[in-house]
Amino acid sequence: MSGREIGAGVISAEPVLRLEGVGKCFRLYHDVNYSLKERIINWRKRGYELFWALKDVDLTVYRGETLSVIGPNGSGKSTLLRLMTGILKPNRGKIVTHGTIAALLELGAGFHPDLTGRENIYLNASILGLKRKQVDQIIDEIIDFSELGPFIDNQVKNYSSGMYVRLGFSIAINVNPDILLIDEVLAVGDASFQTKCIDRILRMQREGKTIVLVTHNADIAASISDRILWLERGEVKMLGDPREVSEAYLKAMRTRPEGSEFGTREIVIEEVEVLDGAGYPALKFSTGDAITIKMRFRAERKVEDPVFGFGIYDQMGLMVYGTNTRLLQVDIPWVEGPGTVEFQLPKLTLLDGRYYLSVAAHTRDGQVNYHWLDKLYFFDVQSPGRESGYLAMDCRVALRSGE
Amino acid sequence: MKSFLAYRELLYNLTLKEVKVRYKNSFLGFLWSMVNPLMLLVVYYVAFGVIFRLRTEGMTRYEFYLLAGILPWNFLSLSVIQAVGSVVNNADLVKKVYFPREVLPLSYLCSSGFHFLLQEMVLLLFLLIFRVRITPWILAFPLLLLLQACFAAGLSLTLSAVNVFFRDVQHFTEIFLLAWFWMTPVVYPISFIFDSLPSWAAKIYLLNPMAHMMLLWQRIVYNSPVNGPKAAYLSPLGLVYTVALSLFLLAFGYWVFCRLEGKFAEFI
């Protein structure tokens, strides 16, 4: 689905949410002094630094539009959303809202483990501002959407995390606010539930709801939104057409990704590329494809016995796979000047998802890191959907009747 | 305030949750609401009624005297202790969802109030069974309940808001309530204070609004005038002072809470 034009169809030019010169400043405490004694002892010492999470943001959200907010970690996306809900108050500027707002910042926040799913629906919906009568009308739809069915009268503490999240999402999405704010929640749940959620968002779009969606995933943002806001270090970097912004964003992320890097820099990894089977840079792979991780490095002076390696991580930061030249028993006596290392994987056995890539150069014992680029790169994998989890394991079924 | 009215249903639901959850998974369940004050009654009765032989001015029914004070005191101390940490303990909600935060401390006030009402009803039943005379003072019950609720609400709002920034408040409150309890005529009659303290000290003692409130509760529930003039002490000035202080505290607590609530999500 491509972006819709503002003013066309259900989208009006009527602003429902307006931010004027909004700035939000946090105090970053060196060591949080919570007790009175510590406060008194550190009376004169200013134990914090000011950090502007958002600087001078002007934004108008129009009725019926879907706006996605993208940006690297720490760019102020979540702060923006929290300001919109009223959880945080801006230090500068003002925010004007028209209509009710419901926010999906965290699913199931406020669930009480000892209450049943049904009781939690009433409690959670009233936290989101609904009256009991209104809940009575939508409770069947909530239960239906959550796919919890017979478990709805069980205590929530007995739910699996998936059930928990599904219930939270079902409540929030069925509350039917004028403005719905969604923070990264599409990343949760299994693929089929995700599809269902996106379907639901599309339906809300058709119903003319205003949606603000915060996401890492520029592709999702481009496919479902009317406009994209790209935040960078608390400032509006770009705002407008979803395709243009997402392409610019992805390009920027490829060349200068966010994340952390460290090391003594005796060897510097200057460029990392993820290549497909034909040797071209790629971001999307299918399970079974060939993939090559290529790094271009430079050593200012001669470095003896270095080790190059890489690690693949899932979205939660769990290492899915990793290896290095030492483990692969490739001895590199020394390097000097420029060079490249390629790790070639003829068959990618990962399943669906976004994976992050860390690359590193370090000493043989791993005690000294020359250069470590931590999860600065990513690629997406799509699988045919025959399996779930992380790995494609080539499973066969043998079924025999009789004993 | 407007938004608060819109969220009264949330207050109701949070209160309901508290009531449901408190004794969930316990064998006695709701009976705990009764067992708890009864245990306190036994402890104080044995300590002061039996060991210290506390009997003054014809205090024939010490057990009822005790209950008349213990129940409302428990109502105050339970609601305040729970309310103090209410914002901090619900950090998840405060950080993630917007709603008027005052419903958090107030929900504990309401759930404690619910248990208190249950307990008072049982107490009344006992009064009837044991043929303790009930006077028209009983009609003042709703007013007094409202007065103490205002007082407790003001205190809860103030403490829960300040506690976000200084967690000391939480620990301090517990100790303070213990000291406060003994500075309030709950287990001993007020006449002890008049008899044993010089008059200036007794005046200071009577600055404690809970003292006046307790005297009223005792008057309402346990018919104390029959126990002599000192036991039935009620000062009109003290009452006016208590009412004014409660209303002021409520307004002050609400003001403090509103001023600070914008920063809760950052500091928790």
XYZ file of C-alpha atoms in Angstrom:
671
model
C 0.000 0.000 0.000
C 1.354 3.358 -0.889
C 1.005 6.561 1.030
C -2.089 8.620 0.734
C -2.179 12.282 0.045
C -3.076 14.772 2.675
C -6.377 16.408 1.961
C -7.455 13.515 -0.226
C -9.982 10.956 0.892
C -10.565 10.693 4.611
C -7.707 12.944 5.588
C -8.687 16.483 6.340
C -6.652 19.586 6.842
C -7.990 19.870 10.347
C -5.202 19.697 12.898
C -5.796 17.358 15.833
C -2.415 17.621 17.418
C -0.109 20.557 17.203
C 3.363 20.978 18.617
C 4.825 24.439 18.576
C 8.514 24.853 19.275
C 8.461 21.938 21.671
C 11.634 21.210 23.602
C 12.142 18.613 26.289
C 15.109 18.635 28.585
C 16.138 15.847 30.901
C 18.527 15.996 33.761
C 21.013 13.214 33.448
C 22.098 12.515 36.990
C 25.570 11.227 37.457
C 24.385 9.181 40.354
C 20.781 9.508 41.294
C 20.456 10.970 44.770
C 17.170 9.748 46.018
C 17.604 10.153 49.719
C 17.402 13.353 51.652
C 20.791 12.795 53.239
C 22.545 12.541 49.913
C 20.757 15.618 48.668
C 21.930 17.605 51.651
C 25.490 16.348 51.429
C 25.578 17.183 47.743
C 23.761 20.435 48.293
C 25.885 22.624 46.109
C 27.114 20.094 43.676
C 25.028 20.012 40.568
C 24.961 16.291 40.073
C 23.452 16.340 36.655
C 23.848 17.495 33.123
C 21.150 18.869 30.911
C 20.233 16.813 27.925
C 17.843 18.130 25.330
C 15.992 15.068 24.085
C 13.894 17.233 21.793
C 14.775 20.619 20.427
C 12.345 23.027 18.907
C 10.012 20.566 17.246
C 7.160 21.980 15.178
C 4.649 19.458 14.013
C 1.017 19.370 13.061
C -0.861 16.104 12.837
C -4.029 16.251 10.773
C -7.237 14.405 11.391
C -7.281 11.040 9.701
C -3.641 10.830 8.779
C -1.109 8.232 9.732
C 2.200 9.684 10.696
C 5.218 7.507 11.329
C 8.122 8.686 13.398
C 11.432 7.071 12.570
C 14.928 7.688 13.776
C 17.861 5.919 15.358
C 18.021 5.052 19.050
C 18.065 8.095 21.266
C 16.730 10.430 18.622
C 13.786 11.427 20.793
C 11.034 9.337 19.224
C 9.659 7.957 22.449
C 9.999 11.286 24.201
C 7.915 12.823 21.451
C 5.207 10.240 21.924
C 5.168 10.659 25.673
C 4.845 14.404 25.288
C 1.881 13.867 22.999
C 0.101 11.744 25.609
C 0.747 14.190 28.413
C 2.905 11.792 30.415
C 5.746 14.268 30.106
C 5.422 18.018 30.055
C 7.516 20.047 27.613
C 10.073 22.502 28.961
C 9.566 24.774 26.000
C 6.787 25.383 23.542
C 3.303 23.987 23.752
C 1.203 21.069 22.651
C -2.427 21.419 21.675
C -4.608 18.346 21.233
C -8.156 17.965 20.048
C -9.844 14.710 20.869
C -9.100 11.677 22.977
C -5.713 10.069 22.817
C -4.831 6.489 23.588
C -1.262 5.400 23.643
C 0.217 1.996 23.089
C 3.503 2.677 24.774
C 3.768 -0.564 26.557
C 1.338 -3.383 26.265
C -0.250 -4.573 29.431
C 1.124 -1.811 31.603
C -1.034 -1.921 34.684
C -2.181 -5.508 34.375
C -2.578 -7.056 37.745
C -1.321 -10.630 37.816
C -3.904 -11.784 40.353
C -6.876 -10.598 38.344
C -8.382 -12.516 35.457
C -8.035 -11.427 31.868
C -11.582 -10.165 31.885
C -11.116 -8.148 35.061
C -7.915 -6.724 33.661
C -9.742 -5.632 30.525
C -12.076 -3.502 32.626
C -9.241 -2.123 34.699
C -6.958 -1.403 31.763
C -9.688 0.117 29.651
C -10.639 2.469 32.446
C -6.991 3.491 32.764
C -7.238 4.384 29.093
C -10.300 6.457 29.950
C -13.225 4.198 29.112
C -16.443 3.863 31.041
C -17.758 0.504 32.145
C -20.692 0.683 29.749
C -18.349 1.363 26.858
C -16.231 -1.612 27.838
C -19.333 -3.801 27.993
C -19.923 -2.990 24.355
C -16.466 -3.861 23.103
C -15.394 -6.609 25.466
C -16.405 -9.393 23.102
C -14.416 -7.827 20.332
C -11.415 -7.458 22.635
C -11.557 -11.094 23.710
C -12.064 -12.173 20.142
C -9.159 -10.140 18.854
C -6.840 -11.366 21.583
C -7.544 -15.000 20.618
C -7.554 -15.838 24.316
C -11.025 -17.358 24.283
C -11.313 -19.839 27.127
C -8.351 -18.364 29.029
C -10.004 -14.987 29.505
C -11.267 -15.930 32.954
C -7.901 -17.225 34.110
C -5.576 -15.132 36.198
C -3.205 -13.127 34.078
C -0.191 -14.455 35.990
C -0.739 -17.782 34.301
C -0.542 -16.243 30.839
C 2.414 -16.671 28.548
C 4.161 -13.493 27.505
C 2.578 -13.780 24.080
C -0.915 -13.967 25.562
C -0.115 -11.026 27.786
C 0.954 -8.872 24.879
C -1.987 -9.929 22.729
C -4.426 -8.967 25.460
C -2.728 -5.603 25.950
C -2.777 -4.859 22.256
C -6.384 -5.942 21.878
C -7.532 -3.624 24.640
C -5.643 -0.614 23.402
C -6.604 -1.025 19.786
C -10.271 -1.566 20.595
C -10.508 1.432 22.879
C -11.126 3.365 19.692
C -9.614 6.733 20.483
C -9.569 9.723 18.145
C -5.804 9.632 18.125
C -3.858 6.421 18.575
C -0.190 6.547 19.460
C 1.790 3.366 18.922
C 5.338 2.804 20.074
C 7.229 -0.083 18.531
C 4.628 -2.577 19.577
C 4.378 -4.081 16.155
C 7.666 -5.759 16.850
C 5.996 -8.070 19.314
C 3.879 -11.093 18.853
C 4.195 -13.770 16.229
C 4.000 -13.044 12.546
C 0.322 -13.843 12.188
C -0.611 -11.587 15.079
C 1.533 -8.849 13.594
C -0.321 -9.141 10.329
C -3.564 -8.926 12.221
C -2.390 -5.790 14.002
C -1.382 -4.143 10.760
C -4.739 -5.090 9.262
C -6.396 -3.497 12.218
C -4.351 -0.337 11.791
C -5.331 -0.213 8.126
C -8.964 -0.558 9.157
C -8.604 2.290 11.604
C -7.121 4.361 8.807
C -10.178 3.685 6.699
C -12.352 4.694 9.650
C -10.550 8.010 9.626
C -8.580 7.626 12.843
C -5.446 9.597 13.395
C -2.469 7.377 14.067
C 1.027 8.257 15.168
C 3.382 5.324 14.954
C 6.917 5.197 16.256
C 9.053 2.532 14.701
C 12.546 1.460 13.818
C 11.303 -0.193 10.733
C 11.331 2.276 7.869
C 9.703 -0.265 5.583
C 6.617 -0.646 7.751
C 6.560 3.116 8.145
C 6.699 3.635 4.393
C 4.004 1.094 3.674
C 1.319 2.276 6.048
C 1.802 5.963 6.633
C 0.823 9.175 4.913
C 3.817 11.082 6.141
C 7.021 10.187 7.883
C 8.826 12.278 10.435
C 12.521 11.528 10.714
C 14.004 12.579 14.019
C 17.721 12.903 14.505
C 19.238 13.944 17.830
C 16.001 15.530 18.938
C 15.478 17.574 15.824
C 13.283 17.176 12.792
C 15.593 15.991 10.058
C 12.968 15.395 7.436
C 9.187 15.371 7.264
C 7.057 14.441 4.328
C 6.420 11.827 1.693
C 6.854 8.334 3.144
C 8.845 6.941 0.261
C 11.268 9.838 0.043
C 11.877 10.003 3.766
C 12.251 6.271 4.260
C 14.688 5.993 1.381
C 16.756 8.889 2.634
C 16.662 7.404 6.104
C 17.715 3.936 5.029
C 20.510 5.382 2.969
C 21.725 7.395 5.911
C 21.506 4.384 8.174
C 23.588 2.310 5.778
C 26.368 4.817 5.481
C 26.381 6.123 9.018
C 24.581 3.745 11.262
C 23.818 4.440 14.905
C 25.244 2.276 17.561
C 28.480 2.140 19.391
C 32.038 1.554 18.409
C 35.148 1.372 20.469
C 38.678 0.089 20.451
C 42.306 1.158 20.368
C 42.016 1.753 16.616
C 45.374 0.172 15.815
C 43.301 -1.539 13.193
C 40.370 0.502 11.938
C 37.440 -1.198 10.234
C 36.561 1.445 7.706
C 33.689 -0.117 5.874
C 31.396 -3.062 6.336
C 29.193 -4.445 3.623
C 26.593 -7.142 3.611
C 26.627 -8.742 0.178
C 24.257 -11.123 -1.521
C 25.215 -14.168 -3.564
C 26.004 -12.063 -6.599
C 28.326 -9.834 -4.594
C 26.043 -6.810 -4.419
C 25.214 -4.947 -1.214
C 21.820 -6.053 0.079
C 19.606 -5.600 3.108
C 16.984 -8.227 2.419
C 17.676 -11.938 2.279
C 15.627 -15.059 2.088
C 16.374 -18.115 4.129
C 18.841 -20.224 2.181
C 20.460 -17.325 0.329
C 24.199 -16.858 0.262
C 25.459 -13.961 2.333
C 28.872 -12.406 2.614
C 30.083 -10.048 5.277
C 32.885 -7.972 3.934
C 35.005 -5.604 5.956
C 37.573 -3.194 4.710
C 40.191 -2.361 7.289
C 43.367 -0.365 7.620
C 46.261 -0.756 10.028
C 48.397 2.324 10.425
C 51.281 0.306 11.715
C 52.067 -3.340 11.594
C 49.805 -5.353 13.878
C 50.752 -8.928 14.629
C 48.433 -11.854 15.017
C 45.070 -10.064 14.777
C 41.700 -11.791 14.813
C 38.718 -10.626 12.762
C 35.227 -11.721 13.644
C 31.579 -10.978 13.433
C 28.381 -11.694 15.346
C 24.749 -11.784 14.313
C 22.231 -10.668 16.907
C 18.463 -10.700 17.083
C 16.401 -7.656 17.984
C 16.666 -8.383 21.660
C 20.439 -8.338 21.476
C 20.869 -12.086 21.799
C 23.726 -13.480 19.747
C 22.389 -15.890 17.203
C 25.641 -16.728 15.522
C 29.202 -15.590 15.657
C 32.651 -16.687 14.687
C 36.100 -15.323 14.010
C 39.292 -16.118 12.180
C 40.862 -17.766 15.241
C 37.922 -20.122 15.718
C 37.968 -20.849 12.016
C 41.692 -21.587 12.403
C 42.784 -18.968 9.952
C 46.047 -17.556 11.219
C 46.840 -14.006 10.215
C 50.537 -13.429 11.045
C 50.340 -9.686 10.643
C 48.514 -6.909 8.822
C 49.698 -3.518 7.711
C 47.988 -0.888 5.569
C 44.639 -1.517 3.925
C 42.986 -4.875 3.456
C 39.704 -6.739 3.351
C 38.259 -9.775 5.108
C 35.252 -11.613 3.808
C 33.168 -14.064 5.741
C 31.195 -16.104 3.245
C 28.140 -18.021 4.312
C 26.879 -20.070 1.386
C 23.552 -20.758 3.026
C 21.840 -18.420 5.459
C 19.828 -20.633 7.797
C 18.161 -17.857 9.744
C 14.409 -17.420 9.845
C 12.251 -14.286 9.657
C 13.342 -11.121 11.346
C 15.762 -8.281 11.536
C 19.267 -9.193 12.532
C 22.009 -6.899 13.692
C 25.628 -7.345 12.870
C 28.678 -6.613 14.969
C 32.164 -6.814 13.545
C 35.448 -6.624 15.349
C 39.185 -6.827 15.149
C 41.003 -7.824 18.310
C 44.034 -9.602 19.689
C 44.270 -13.381 19.702
C 43.361 -13.616 23.376
C 40.536 -11.128 22.938
C 41.922 -8.926 25.719
C 42.465 -5.889 23.514
C 39.947 -4.685 20.976
C 41.466 -2.871 18.064
C 38.102 -1.887 16.717
C 34.655 -3.101 17.625
C 31.554 -1.960 15.756
C 28.665 -3.065 17.893
C 25.429 -3.904 16.084
C 25.902 -1.068 13.673
C 24.594 -2.948 10.685
C 21.502 -4.922 10.040
C 19.819 -7.057 7.459
C 16.367 -8.577 7.189
C 15.550 -12.170 6.524
C 12.357 -13.543 5.114
C 11.524 -17.200 5.245
C 8.858 -19.219 3.514
C 7.014 -19.507 6.801
C 7.307 -23.218 7.313
C 9.143 -22.827 10.599
C 9.288 -20.457 13.520
C 12.156 -19.479 15.775
C 15.635 -18.503 14.679
C 16.943 -21.354 12.580
C 15.953 -23.229 9.481
C 16.665 -26.813 10.463
C 15.397 -28.773 7.483
C 12.810 -30.752 9.366
C 11.045 -33.728 7.885
C 7.993 -35.507 9.130
C 7.607 -39.236 9.280
C 4.112 -40.428 9.923
C 3.234 -44.054 10.201
C -0.045 -45.597 11.098
C -0.283 -48.702 13.255
C 1.913 -49.648 16.219
C -10.443 18.555 38.293
C -12.588 18.086 35.227
C -10.437 15.286 33.992
C -10.540 13.789 37.451
C -14.315 13.580 37.322
C -14.067 11.879 33.964
C -11.807 9.328 35.553
C -13.913 8.541 38.610
C -14.667 5.223 37.030
C -10.964 4.499 37.033
C -10.901 5.308 40.738
C -13.744 2.882 41.223
C -11.981 0.181 39.227
C -8.656 0.648 40.984
C -10.434 0.490 44.335
C -12.229 -2.635 43.251
C -8.901 -4.114 42.216
C -7.377 -3.336 45.600
C -10.312 -4.847 47.422
C -10.239 -7.957 45.264
C -6.519 -8.413 45.321
C -5.709 -7.778 48.946
C -6.882 -11.079 50.323
C -6.729 -13.057 47.124
C -4.990 -16.403 47.434
C -5.481 -16.377 51.192
C -7.527 -19.060 52.858
C -9.570 -16.757 55.068
C -10.046 -14.199 52.303
C -12.322 -11.389 53.323
C -12.405 -12.602 56.912
C -8.937 -11.105 57.280
C -10.584 -7.743 57.209
C -12.171 -8.790 60.524
C -9.402 -10.966 61.938
C -6.819 -8.226 61.728
C -8.545 -5.716 64.063
C -9.693 -8.536 66.317
C -6.102 -9.645 66.782
C -5.115 -6.092 67.620
C -7.990 -5.968 70.049
C -6.781 -9.102 71.809
C -3.212 -7.795 72.019
C -4.166 -4.436 73.468
C -6.808 -5.923 75.672
C -4.383 -8.371 77.219
C -1.622 -5.779 77.522
C -3.616 -2.875 78.870
C -6.845 -4.365 80.138
C -5.431 -7.450 81.827
C -1.772 -6.732 82.596
C -1.937 -2.991 83.286
C -5.523 -3.220 84.554
C -6.522 -0.086 82.749
C -9.880 0.794 84.237
C -10.868 4.362 84.806
C -13.988 6.238 85.382
C -16.231 3.279 85.054
C -14.761 2.052 81.809
C -16.669 -1.154 81.916
C -16.452 -2.155 78.314
C -12.798 -1.671 77.489
C -13.032 -3.997 74.497
C -15.592 -1.750 72.809
C -13.681 1.338 73.723
C -10.633 -0.163 72.054
C -12.464 -1.169 68.895
C -14.104 2.241 68.608
C -10.616 3.725 68.235
C -8.628 0.952 66.578
C -10.878 0.687 63.538
C -10.752 4.350 62.448
C -7.063 4.544 63.329
C -6.364 1.525 61.154
C -8.341 3.161 58.383
C -6.102 6.213 58.561
C -2.790 4.433 58.933
C -3.475 1.765 56.307
C -4.635 4.242 53.704
C -1.718 6.563 54.335
C 0.949 3.835 54.382
C -0.333 2.348 51.148
C -0.869 5.706 49.500
C 2.635 7.007 50.209
C 4.225 4.489 47.867
C 1.312 4.403 45.439
C 2.880 6.573 42.745
C 6.340 5.051 43.032
C 5.041 1.492 43.098
C 2.986 2.057 39.984
C 5.961 3.414 38.056
C 5.025 1.228 35.111
C 1.682 2.907 34.720
C 2.875 6.405 35.457
C 5.598 6.191 32.838
C 3.524 4.573 30.151
C -0.033 5.798 30.397
C -1.526 9.172 30.986
C -4.327 9.429 33.519
C -4.849 11.728 36.508
C -2.279 10.397 38.941
C -4.275 11.348 42.022
C -6.446 8.283 41.525
C -3.481 6.171 42.671
C -3.277 7.378 46.302
C -7.034 7.912 46.442
C -7.771 4.347 45.380
C -5.991 3.105 48.499
C -8.004 5.502 50.598
C -11.193 4.126 49.079
C -10.258 0.488 49.488
C -9.248 1.037 53.125
C -12.494 2.937 53.578
C -14.402 -0.025 52.210
C -12.815 -2.398 54.703
C -13.396 0.137 57.464
C -17.102 0.285 56.683
C -17.344 -3.486 56.785
C -15.577 -3.565 60.125
C -17.790 -0.841 61.562
C -20.869 -2.753 60.523
C -19.653 -5.817 62.340
C -18.826 -3.663 65.350
C -22.369 -2.275 65.345
C -23.693 -5.782 65.235
C -21.622 -6.637 68.283
C -22.861 -3.539 70.089
C -26.403 -4.671 69.487
C -25.687 -8.217 70.592
C -23.996 -7.082 73.791
C -26.656 -4.481 74.397
C -24.434 -1.452 74.498
C -26.660 1.557 74.273
C -26.556 3.317 70.912
C -27.165 7.055 70.985
C -28.237 9.547 68.297
C -24.564 10.379 67.904
C -24.467 7.453 65.494
C -26.128 9.742 62.956
C -22.924 11.759 62.777
C -21.103 8.697 61.419
C -21.162 9.711 57.710
C -20.005 13.227 58.522
C -17.129 12.006 60.620
C -16.208 9.486 57.971
C -16.119 12.282 55.419
C -14.018 14.431 57.721
C -11.438 11.733 58.275
C -11.447 10.878 54.573
C -10.643 14.519 53.749
C -7.848 14.515 56.277
C -6.418 11.210 55.039
C -6.753 12.271 51.398
C -4.849 15.495 51.998
C -2.109 13.629 53.817
C -1.938 10.878 51.202
C -1.762 13.262 48.267
C 1.016 15.299 49.861
C 3.113 12.366 50.977
C 2.750 10.303 47.804
C 3.802 13.251 45.630
C 6.803 14.204 47.749
C 7.825 10.555 48.020
C 8.569 10.476 44.306
C 11.410 12.919 44.868
C 12.480 11.881 48.362
C 12.013 8.214 49.034
C 12.729 8.882 52.696
C 9.129 9.927 53.100
C 8.029 6.320 52.800
C 10.216 5.110 55.656
C 9.565 8.137 57.769
C 5.809 7.751 57.467
C 5.822 4.312 59.030
C 7.729 5.429 62.102
C 5.766 8.600 62.353
C 2.449 6.744 62.297
C 3.617 4.543 65.138
C 4.513 7.555 67.283
C 1.316 9.260 66.269
C -0.720 6.271 67.360
C 0.560 6.563 70.930
C -0.025 10.315 70.890
C -3.692 9.675 70.154
C -6.255 8.381 72.649
C -6.885 4.969 71.150
C -5.841 2.438 73.761
C -5.955 4.796 76.744
C -8.687 7.289 77.590
C -8.132 11.010 77.188
C -8.582 11.454 80.925
C -5.126 9.891 81.375
C -3.656 12.834 79.530
C -5.492 15.402 81.622
C -4.531 13.594 84.814
C -0.887 12.978 84.085
C 0.237 15.896 81.921
C 0.480 19.570 82.944
C -2.182 21.648 81.275
C 0.175 23.251 78.728
C 1.304 19.809 77.586
C -2.283 18.663 77.327
C -2.954 21.672 75.119
C -0.135 20.658 72.826
C -1.490 17.138 72.853
C -4.835 18.445 71.687
C -3.237 20.059 68.652
C -3.278 16.565 67.208
C -6.342 16.539 64.962
C -6.576 12.763 65.180
C -7.120 13.101 68.945
C -10.306 15.025 68.308
C -11.334 12.643 65.626
C -10.821 9.656 67.923
C -12.842 11.279 70.662
C -15.648 11.716 68.177
C -15.427 8.131 66.969
C -15.537 6.914 70.541
C -18.488 9.126 71.240
C -20.330 7.822 68.212
C -19.626 4.166 68.521
C -18.960 3.563 72.144
C -21.179 5.685 74.205
C -18.542 7.270 76.402
C -20.469 9.957 78.356
C -21.651 7.242 80.695
C -18.020 6.857 81.665
C -17.722 10.291 83.202
C -17.150 13.850 82.028
C -13.452 13.590 81.279
C -13.819 10.526 79.128
C -16.508 12.352 77.201
C -14.301 15.320 76.542
C -15.181 17.151 73.357
C -14.027 20.676 72.714
C -15.985 22.740 70.167
C -12.885 24.764 69.415
C -10.929 21.560 68.836
C -13.592 20.359 66.443
C -13.570 23.559 64.447
C -9.789 23.339 64.363
C -9.909 19.730 63.148
C -12.423 20.463 60.417
C -10.491 23.514 59.238
C -7.204 21.644 59.294
C -8.637 18.688 57.362
C -10.065 20.912 54.664
C -6.857 22.887 54.463
C -4.807 19.708 54.241
C -7.015 18.400 51.451
C -6.648 21.612 49.454
C -2.924 21.768 50.184
C -2.394 18.106 49.252
C -4.230 18.529 45.998
C -2.243 21.654 45.182
C 1.087 19.974 45.932
C 0.107 16.925 43.935
C -0.933 18.959 40.895
C 2.250 20.985 41.018
C 4.476 17.953 41.152
C 2.632 15.409 39.012
C 4.036 16.737 35.741
C 7.477 15.601 36.842
C 6.522 12.163 38.129
C 7.262 10.308 34.911
C 10.777 11.716 34.777
C 11.786 11.075 38.357
C 10.357 7.664 39.046
